[in-house]
CSV table of C-alpha atoms and ligand atoms in Angstrom, one decimal:
chain,number,residue,atom,x,y,z
A,1,MET,CA,96.5,139.1,85.4
A,2,ASN,CA,94.1,137.4,82.9
A,3,ARG,CA,93.3,134.1,84.2
A,4,THR,CA,90.4,131.6,82.7
A,5,ASP,CA,87.9,130.2,85.2
A,6,THR,CA,89.7,126.7,85.3
A,7,GLU,CA,93.0,128.2,86.0
A,8,LYS,CA,93.5,128.0,90.0
A,9,THR,CA,94.9,130.9,91.8
A,10,PRO,CA,98.6,130.7,92.3
A,11,VAL,CA,99.4,130.7,96.2
A,12,THR,CA,102.6,131.5,98.4
A,13,LEU,CA,102.8,129.6,101.8
A,14,LEU,CA,105.4,130.6,104.4
A,15,GLY,CA,105.6,128.3,107.0
A,16,LEU,CA,105.9,124.6,106.7
A,17,GLY,CA,105.2,123.1,110.0
A,18,ALA,CA,102.4,120.4,110.7
A,19,MET,CA,99.7,123.0,109.7
A,20,GLY,CA,101.5,124.7,106.9
A,21,THR,CA,102.4,121.2,105.2
A,22,ALA,CA,98.8,120.2,105.5
A,23,LEU,CA,97.7,123.5,103.9
A,24,ALA,CA,100.2,123.2,101.3
A,25,ARG,CA,99.1,119.6,100.4
A,26,SER,CA,95.6,120.5,100.1
A,27,TRP,CA,96.3,123.4,97.7
A,28,LEU,CA,98.7,121.1,95.6
A,29,ALA,CA,95.9,118.5,95.6
A,30,ALA,CA,93.5,120.9,94.1
A,31,GLY,CA,95.6,122.0,91.3
A,32,HIS,CA,96.9,125.5,92.7
A,33,PRO,CA,100.4,126.6,91.6
A,34,LEU,CA,102.1,126.8,95.0
A,35,THR,CA,105.3,128.5,96.2
A,36,VAL,CA,106.6,127.8,99.6
A,37,TRP,CA,109.2,128.9,102.1
A,38,ASN,CA,110.1,127.7,105.6
A,39,ARG,CA,112.9,128.8,107.7
A,40,THR,CA,114.4,125.2,108.0
A,41,PRO,CA,114.7,124.3,104.3
A,42,SER,CA,114.6,120.6,104.6
A,43,ARG,CA,111.0,120.8,105.6
A,44,ALA,CA,110.1,121.9,101.9
A,45,ARG,CA,111.9,118.9,100.2
A,46,ALA,CA,108.9,116.6,100.5
A,47,LEU,CA,106.8,119.2,99.1
A,48,ALA,CA,109.1,120.1,96.1
A,49,ALA,CA,108.7,116.4,95.3
A,50,GLU,CA,105.0,116.9,95.2
A,51,GLY,CA,104.9,119.9,93.0
A,52,ALA,CA,105.4,123.1,95.0
A,53,ARG,CA,108.0,125.5,93.9
A,54,THR,CA,110.6,126.3,96.7
A,55,VAL,CA,112.5,129.4,97.0
A,56,GLU,CA,115.4,130.4,99.1
A,57,SER,CA,113.9,133.3,101.0
A,58,ALA,CA,110.6,134.7,102.3
A,59,ALA,CA,111.2,137.9,100.2
A,60,ALA,CA,111.5,135.5,96.9
A,61,ALA,CA,108.4,133.6,98.0
A,62,VAL,CA,106.5,136.9,98.7
A,63,ALA,CA,107.5,138.1,95.4
A,64,ALA,CA,106.4,135.3,93.5
A,65,ASN,CA,102.4,135.7,93.9
A,66,THR,CA,99.7,138.1,95.1
A,67,LEU,CA,98.1,135.8,97.5
A,68,VAL,CA,100.5,135.3,100.3
A,69,VAL,CA,99.4,132.9,103.1
A,70,VAL,CA,101.4,132.7,106.3
A,71,CYS,CA,100.9,130.0,108.9
A,72,LEU,CA,103.8,130.3,111.2
A,73,LEU,CA,104.3,129.5,115.0
A,74,ASP,CA,103.4,133.0,116.5
A,75,ASP,CA,103.0,136.7,115.8
A,76,ALA,CA,106.8,137.2,116.4
A,77,SER,CA,107.7,134.6,114.0
A,78,VAL,CA,105.3,136.3,111.4
A,79,GLU,CA,107.3,139.7,111.9
A,80,ASP,CA,110.7,138.0,111.7
A,81,THR,CA,109.6,136.4,108.5
A,82,LEU,CA,107.9,139.1,106.5
A,83,THR,CA,110.3,141.9,107.7
A,84,GLY,CA,112.5,142.6,104.6
A,85,THR,CA,109.8,141.4,102.0
A,86,ASP,CA,107.9,143.7,99.8
A,87,LEU,CA,104.3,143.6,100.5
A,88,THR,CA,103.3,146.4,98.2
A,89,GLY,CA,100.3,145.1,96.4
A,90,LYS,CA,100.0,141.8,98.2
A,91,ASP,CA,97.2,140.1,99.6
A,92,LEU,CA,98.3,138.9,102.9
A,93,VAL,CA,96.4,136.1,104.8
A,94,ASN,CA,97.7,135.4,108.4
A,95,LEU,CA,96.7,132.1,109.6
A,96,THR,CA,99.1,132.3,112.6
A,97,THR,CA,97.2,132.1,116.0
A,98,GLY,CA,97.3,135.1,118.0
A,99,THR,CA,95.5,137.5,120.2
A,100,PRO,CA,92.9,139.9,118.9
A,101,SER,CA,95.0,142.8,119.7
A,102,GLN,CA,98.2,141.3,117.7
A,103,ALA,CA,95.8,140.6,114.7
A,104,ARG,CA,94.7,144.4,114.7
A,105,ALA,CA,98.3,145.5,115.0
A,106,ARG,CA,99.4,143.1,112.3
A,107,ALA,CA,96.6,144.4,109.9
A,108,ALA,CA,97.7,148.0,110.5
A,109,TRP,CA,101.5,147.0,109.9
A,110,ALA,CA,100.5,145.1,106.5
A,111,ALA,CA,98.5,148.2,105.5
A,112,GLU,CA,101.4,150.5,106.1
A,113,ARG,CA,103.3,148.3,103.8
A,114,GLY,CA,100.8,148.6,101.1
A,115,ALA,CA,99.1,144.9,101.5
A,116,ARG,CA,95.4,144.1,101.9
A,117,TYR,CA,95.1,141.8,104.9
A,118,LEU,CA,93.0,139.1,106.3
A,119,ALA,CA,93.4,137.6,109.8
A,120,GLY,CA,92.6,133.9,110.1
A,121,GLY,CA,92.1,131.3,112.9
A,122,ILE,CA,92.0,127.6,111.9
A,123,MET,CA,89.6,125.6,113.7
A,124,ALA,CA,91.0,122.1,112.7
A,125,VAL,CA,94.0,120.0,113.2
A,126,PRO,CA,96.3,119.0,110.5
A,127,PRO,CA,94.6,115.5,109.6
A,128,MET,CA,91.2,117.5,109.1
A,129,ILE,CA,93.0,119.9,106.4
A,130,GLY,CA,91.6,119.1,102.8
A,131,VAL,CA,89.3,116.4,104.0
A,132,PRO,CA,85.8,117.4,102.9
A,133,GLY,CA,83.3,116.6,105.9
A,134,ALA,CA,86.0,116.3,108.4
A,135,GLY,CA,84.1,119.4,110.0
A,136,GLY,CA,87.3,121.8,110.2
A,137,PHE,CA,86.8,125.4,109.1
A,138,VAL,CA,88.9,128.6,109.1
A,139,LEU,CA,87.9,131.8,110.4
A,140,HIS,CA,88.8,135.1,108.7
A,141,SER,CA,88.4,138.8,109.5
A,142,GLY,CA,89.1,141.9,107.6
A,143,ALA,CA,88.0,143.5,104.5
A,144,ARG,CA,84.8,141.6,103.1
A,145,ASP,CA,85.4,142.3,99.4
A,146,LEU,CA,89.1,140.8,99.7
A,147,PHE,CA,87.6,137.6,101.5
A,148,ASP,CA,85.0,137.3,98.8
A,149,GLN,CA,87.7,137.6,96.0
A,150,CYS,CA,90.0,134.8,97.7
A,151,ARG,CA,87.1,132.5,99.1
A,152,ASP,CA,87.5,129.8,96.7
A,153,THR,CA,91.0,129.4,97.4
A,154,LEU,CA,90.8,129.9,100.9
A,155,ALA,CA,88.2,127.3,101.1
A,156,VAL,CA,90.2,124.4,99.8
A,157,PRO,CA,92.0,123.2,102.9
A,158,ALA,CA,88.7,123.7,104.9
A,159,GLY,CA,85.4,125.5,104.9
A,160,ALA,CA,86.2,129.5,105.0
A,161,VAL,CA,84.0,131.4,107.3
A,162,HIS,CA,84.0,135.4,107.4
A,163,VAL,CA,83.2,137.0,110.8
A,164,GLY,CA,83.4,140.4,110.3
A,165,GLU,CA,85.6,143.3,109.1
A,166,ASN,CA,87.4,143.8,112.4
A,167,PRO,CA,90.7,142.0,111.6
A,168,GLY,CA,90.7,141.0,115.4
A,169,HIS,CA,87.6,139.2,115.5
A,170,ALA,CA,89.0,136.0,113.8
A,171,ALA,CA,91.2,135.5,116.7
A,172,LEU,CA,88.4,136.5,119.3
A,173,HIS,CA,86.1,133.8,117.6
A,174,ASP,CA,89.2,131.3,117.6
A,175,VAL,CA,89.9,131.7,121.4
A,176,ALA,CA,86.3,131.9,122.3
A,177,LEU,CA,85.4,128.6,120.6
A,178,LEU,CA,88.7,126.8,121.7
A,179,SER,CA,87.9,128.1,125.4
A,180,ALA,CA,84.5,126.3,125.0
A,181,MET,CA,86.5,123.3,123.9
A,182,TYR,CA,88.5,123.4,127.0
A,183,GLY,CA,85.4,123.6,129.1
A,184,MET,CA,84.1,120.5,127.5
A,185,PHE,CA,87.1,118.6,128.0
A,186,ALA,CA,87.6,119.6,131.6
A,187,GLY,CA,83.8,118.2,131.9
A,188,ALA,CA,84.9,115.2,130.3
A,189,ALA,CA,88.0,114.6,132.4
A,190,HIS,CA,85.8,115.0,135.4
A,191,ALA,CA,83.2,112.6,134.2
A,192,PHE,CA,86.1,110.0,133.0
A,193,ALA,CA,87.5,110.4,136.8
A,194,LEU,CA,84.3,109.6,138.4
A,195,ILE,CA,84.1,106.3,136.7
A,196,ARG,CA,88.0,105.6,137.0
A,197,ARG,CA,88.0,103.3,139.8
A,198,GLU,CA,84.9,101.3,139.1
A,199,ASP,CA,84.4,98.3,136.9
A,200,ILE,CA,83.1,100.7,134.1
A,201,ASP,CA,84.8,100.3,130.6
A,202,PRO,CA,85.7,103.7,129.5
A,203,THR,CA,85.2,102.8,126.0
A,204,ALA,CA,81.8,101.8,126.8
A,205,PHE,CA,81.3,105.0,128.6
A,206,ALA,CA,82.8,107.4,125.8
A,207,PRO,CA,79.6,107.0,123.2
A,208,LEU,CA,77.3,107.8,126.2
A,209,LEU,CA,79.5,110.8,126.9
A,210,ALA,CA,79.9,112.0,123.4
A,211,ASP,CA,75.8,111.6,122.9
A,212,TRP,CA,75.1,113.6,125.9
A,213,LEU,CA,77.2,116.3,125.0
A,214,THR,CA,76.1,116.5,121.5
A,215,ALA,CA,72.4,116.6,122.8
A,216,MET,CA,73.4,119.3,125.2
A,217,ALA,CA,75.5,121.5,122.6
A,218,GLY,CA,72.2,123.1,121.1
A,219,ALA,CA,71.6,124.7,124.4
A,220,VAL,CA,73.9,127.6,123.3
A,221,HIS,CA,71.3,128.8,120.9
A,222,GLY,CA,68.9,129.3,123.9
A,223,THR,CA,71.8,131.1,125.7
A,224,ALA,CA,72.1,133.6,122.7
A,225,GLU,CA,68.9,134.3,122.4
A,226,GLN,CA,68.6,135.2,125.9
A,227,LEU,CA,71.7,137.4,125.6
A,228,ARG,CA,70.5,139.2,122.5
A,229,ASP,CA,66.9,139.9,124.2
A,230,GLY,CA,68.1,140.7,127.8
A,231,ASP,CA,65.9,138.3,129.3
A,232,TYR,CA,67.5,135.5,130.9
A,233,THR,CA,64.5,134.1,132.1
A,234,LYS,CA,63.0,133.3,128.4
A,235,GLY,CA,62.4,129.8,127.7
A,236,VAL,CA,64.1,128.3,130.9
A,237,THR,CA,63.6,124.7,131.5
A,238,SER,CA,65.8,124.0,134.3
A,239,THR,CA,66.2,126.9,136.8
A,240,LEU,CA,69.4,128.0,138.3
A,241,ALA,CA,67.6,127.5,141.9
A,242,MET,CA,67.0,123.9,141.0
A,243,GLN,CA,70.3,123.3,139.5
A,244,VAL,CA,72.2,124.8,142.5
A,245,ALA,CA,70.1,122.5,144.8
A,246,GLY,CA,71.5,119.6,142.9
A,247,THR,CA,75.2,120.7,143.2
A,248,PRO,CA,75.7,118.9,146.7
A,249,THR,CA,74.9,115.6,144.8
A,250,PHE,CA,77.7,116.3,142.2
A,251,LEU,CA,80.3,117.2,144.9
A,252,GLY,CA,79.2,114.3,147.2
A,253,THR,CA,79.5,111.9,144.4
A,254,ALA,CA,83.1,113.3,143.8
A,255,GLU,CA,84.0,112.9,147.3
A,256,GLU,CA,82.4,109.2,147.2
A,257,GLN,CA,84.6,108.2,144.2
A,258,GLY,CA,87.7,109.8,145.6
A,259,VAL,CA,87.5,112.5,142.9
A,260,SER,CA,88.9,116.3,143.3
A,261,PRO,CA,86.2,118.7,142.8
A,262,GLU,CA,88.6,121.5,141.5
A,263,LEU,CA,87.1,121.5,137.9
A,264,LEU,CA,83.6,121.7,138.9
A,265,ALA,CA,83.8,123.9,141.9
A,266,PRO,CA,84.6,127.2,140.4
A,267,PHE,CA,81.6,127.0,138.1
A,268,PHE,CA,79.4,126.0,141.0
A,269,ALA,CA,80.5,128.9,143.1
A,270,LEU,CA,79.4,131.4,140.2
A,271,MET,CA,76.1,129.5,140.0
A,272,ARG,CA,75.7,130.1,143.8
A,273,ARG,CA,76.5,134.0,143.5
A,274,ARG,CA,74.1,134.4,140.8
A,275,LEU,CA,71.5,132.6,142.7
A,276,ASP,CA,72.2,134.8,145.9
A,277,GLU,CA,71.9,137.9,143.8
A,278,GLY,CA,68.4,137.1,142.7
A,279,GLY,CA,68.8,134.9,139.6
A,280,GLY,CA,67.1,131.7,140.6
A,281,GLU,CA,64.4,131.9,137.9
A,282,GLU,CA,67.2,131.9,135.0
A,283,ASP,CA,69.5,129.2,134.0
A,284,LEU,CA,73.0,129.5,133.6
A,285,THR,CA,73.2,132.6,131.5
A,286,GLY,CA,73.4,135.4,134.5
A,287,VAL,CA,76.9,133.5,135.0
A,288,ILE,CA,78.2,135.3,132.0
A,289,ASP,CA,77.7,138.6,133.4
A,290,LEU,CA,79.5,137.6,136.5
A,291,LEU,CA,82.6,136.9,134.3
A,292,VAL,CA,82.6,140.1,132.5
A,293,SER,CA,84.4,143.1,134.1
A,294,ARG,CA,82.7,146.3,134.0
A,295,PRO,CA,84.5,149.7,132.8
A,296,GLU,CA,85.0,151.7,135.8
B,301,FVH,N1,98.9,122.1,114.7
B,301,FVH,C1,97.8,122.1,115.1
B,301,FVH,O1,97.1,121.3,115.6
B,301,FVH,C2,97.2,123.6,115.5
B,301,FVH,C3,95.7,123.6,114.9
B,301,FVH,C4,95.0,125.1,114.8
B,301,FVH,C5,96.1,126.0,114.4
B,301,FVH,N2,97.5,126.0,114.9
B,301,FVH,C6,98.2,127.2,114.6
B,301,FVH,O2,98.8,127.0,113.3
B,301,FVH,C7,99.9,127.8,113.3
B,301,FVH,C8,101.2,126.9,112.8
B,301,FVH,O3,100.9,125.6,113.6
B,301,FVH,P1,102.0,124.6,113.1
B,301,FVH,O4,101.2,123.1,113.8
B,301,FVH,O5,102.4,124.3,111.6
B,301,FVH,O6,103.2,124.6,114.2
B,301,FVH,P2,104.7,124.0,114.1
B,301,FVH,O7,104.8,122.7,113.4
B,301,FVH,O8,105.2,124.2,115.5
B,301,FVH,O9,105.5,125.0,112.9
B,301,FVH,C9,105.8,126.2,113.2
B,301,FVH,C10,106.2,126.8,112.1
B,301,FVH,O10,106.7,128.3,112.4
B,301,FVH,C11,108.0,128.4,111.8
B,301,FVH,N3,108.8,129.3,112.6
B,301,FVH,C12,108.7,129.5,114.0
B,301,FVH,N4,109.6,130.5,114.5
B,301,FVH,C13,109.9,130.8,113.4
B,301,FVH,C14,110.6,132.2,113.0
B,301,FVH,N5,111.2,132.9,114.2
B,301,FVH,N6,110.9,132.7,111.7
B,301,FVH,C15,110.5,131.8,110.9
B,301,FVH,N7,109.7,130.8,111.0
B,301,FVH,C16,109.4,130.6,112.4
B,301,FVH,C17,108.7,127.1,111.8
B,301,FVH,O11,109.8,127.1,111.2
B,301,FVH,P3,110.9,126.1,111.2
B,301,FVH,O12,110.9,125.8,112.8
B,301,FVH,O13,110.5,124.8,110.6
B,301,FVH,O14,112.2,126.6,110.7
B,301,FVH,C18,107.6,126.1,111.4
B,301,FVH,O15,107.4,126.6,110.1
B,301,FVH,C19,100.2,128.2,114.9
B,301,FVH,O16,99.9,129.5,115.0
B,301,FVH,C20,99.3,127.3,115.6
B,301,FVH,O17,99.0,127.7,117.0
B,301,FVH,C21,97.9,124.6,114.6
């Protein structure tokens, strides 16, 4: 295909749910020729009015362009949609959320059908798509050369980050980052519960909470260095012994405020276990080893 530098790569997009529609609009806004298909055709109508080409079947959409992006509900819907399409010579980018093993199996499945394959994980909600500076990004894993060839197009909806050749690693990073997010939300839920019955305006409390979480987020770099070096006492400022000694204050305050400790208690129990095993001079990194099951 001869294309000048100013011509934009044509894209096929399968799946026009909330996320697929946001992706579609970002590629249209950036001037990429876009062919779309959705199981429920009515969802494609607005995009057709905005310049997308709509086709009657997934097979026709796949046939339209080399670069084929799928953003569907789950791995089963990807199989449903792509079965019966001709993937020979296609560059298939799957932005559907799934597990690492599903991603590896789907990569092998695509290779058997003659496609090059990138797995993706979208770290954004639809309003962040196509909005520079919104903070969203998309994780990709699979062949580095394919990622490099498609990078400019893949970076249109949100920053594109390659996290390795193993096709399962985008999903693994995705779930790891979202798991950390849920831990943060759990902590925030407990914090709001503590102030709930007091004369404290939650909207005045929220900026303090956001600032504190932001200030603490950088601690993950120290954790990463300790894991890399295998030295959990390196650079410790708040020892596990000190932190465990403080847990009765947290549990006592929860009791005083009529708040269940059920979100905090499991983490405190792990901290206590690590302390009892001799990790008092570490900070929290040793807890990670308690979570990882070891091969028999
Ligand atoms: N929306 C979000 O906030 C999150 C942000 C992070 C990434 N996720 C993942 O993105 C995938 C798509 O999410 P979505 O928001 O577009 O999801 P829906 O709006 O529910 O749209 C689902 C689309 O999937 C189609 N679909 C479902 N089952 C089938 C099937 N068996 N065969 C063909 N298509 C199927 C559905 O079609 P229709 O119902 O309109 O006919 C929609 O196009 C997802 O993996 C998120 O985890 C989004």
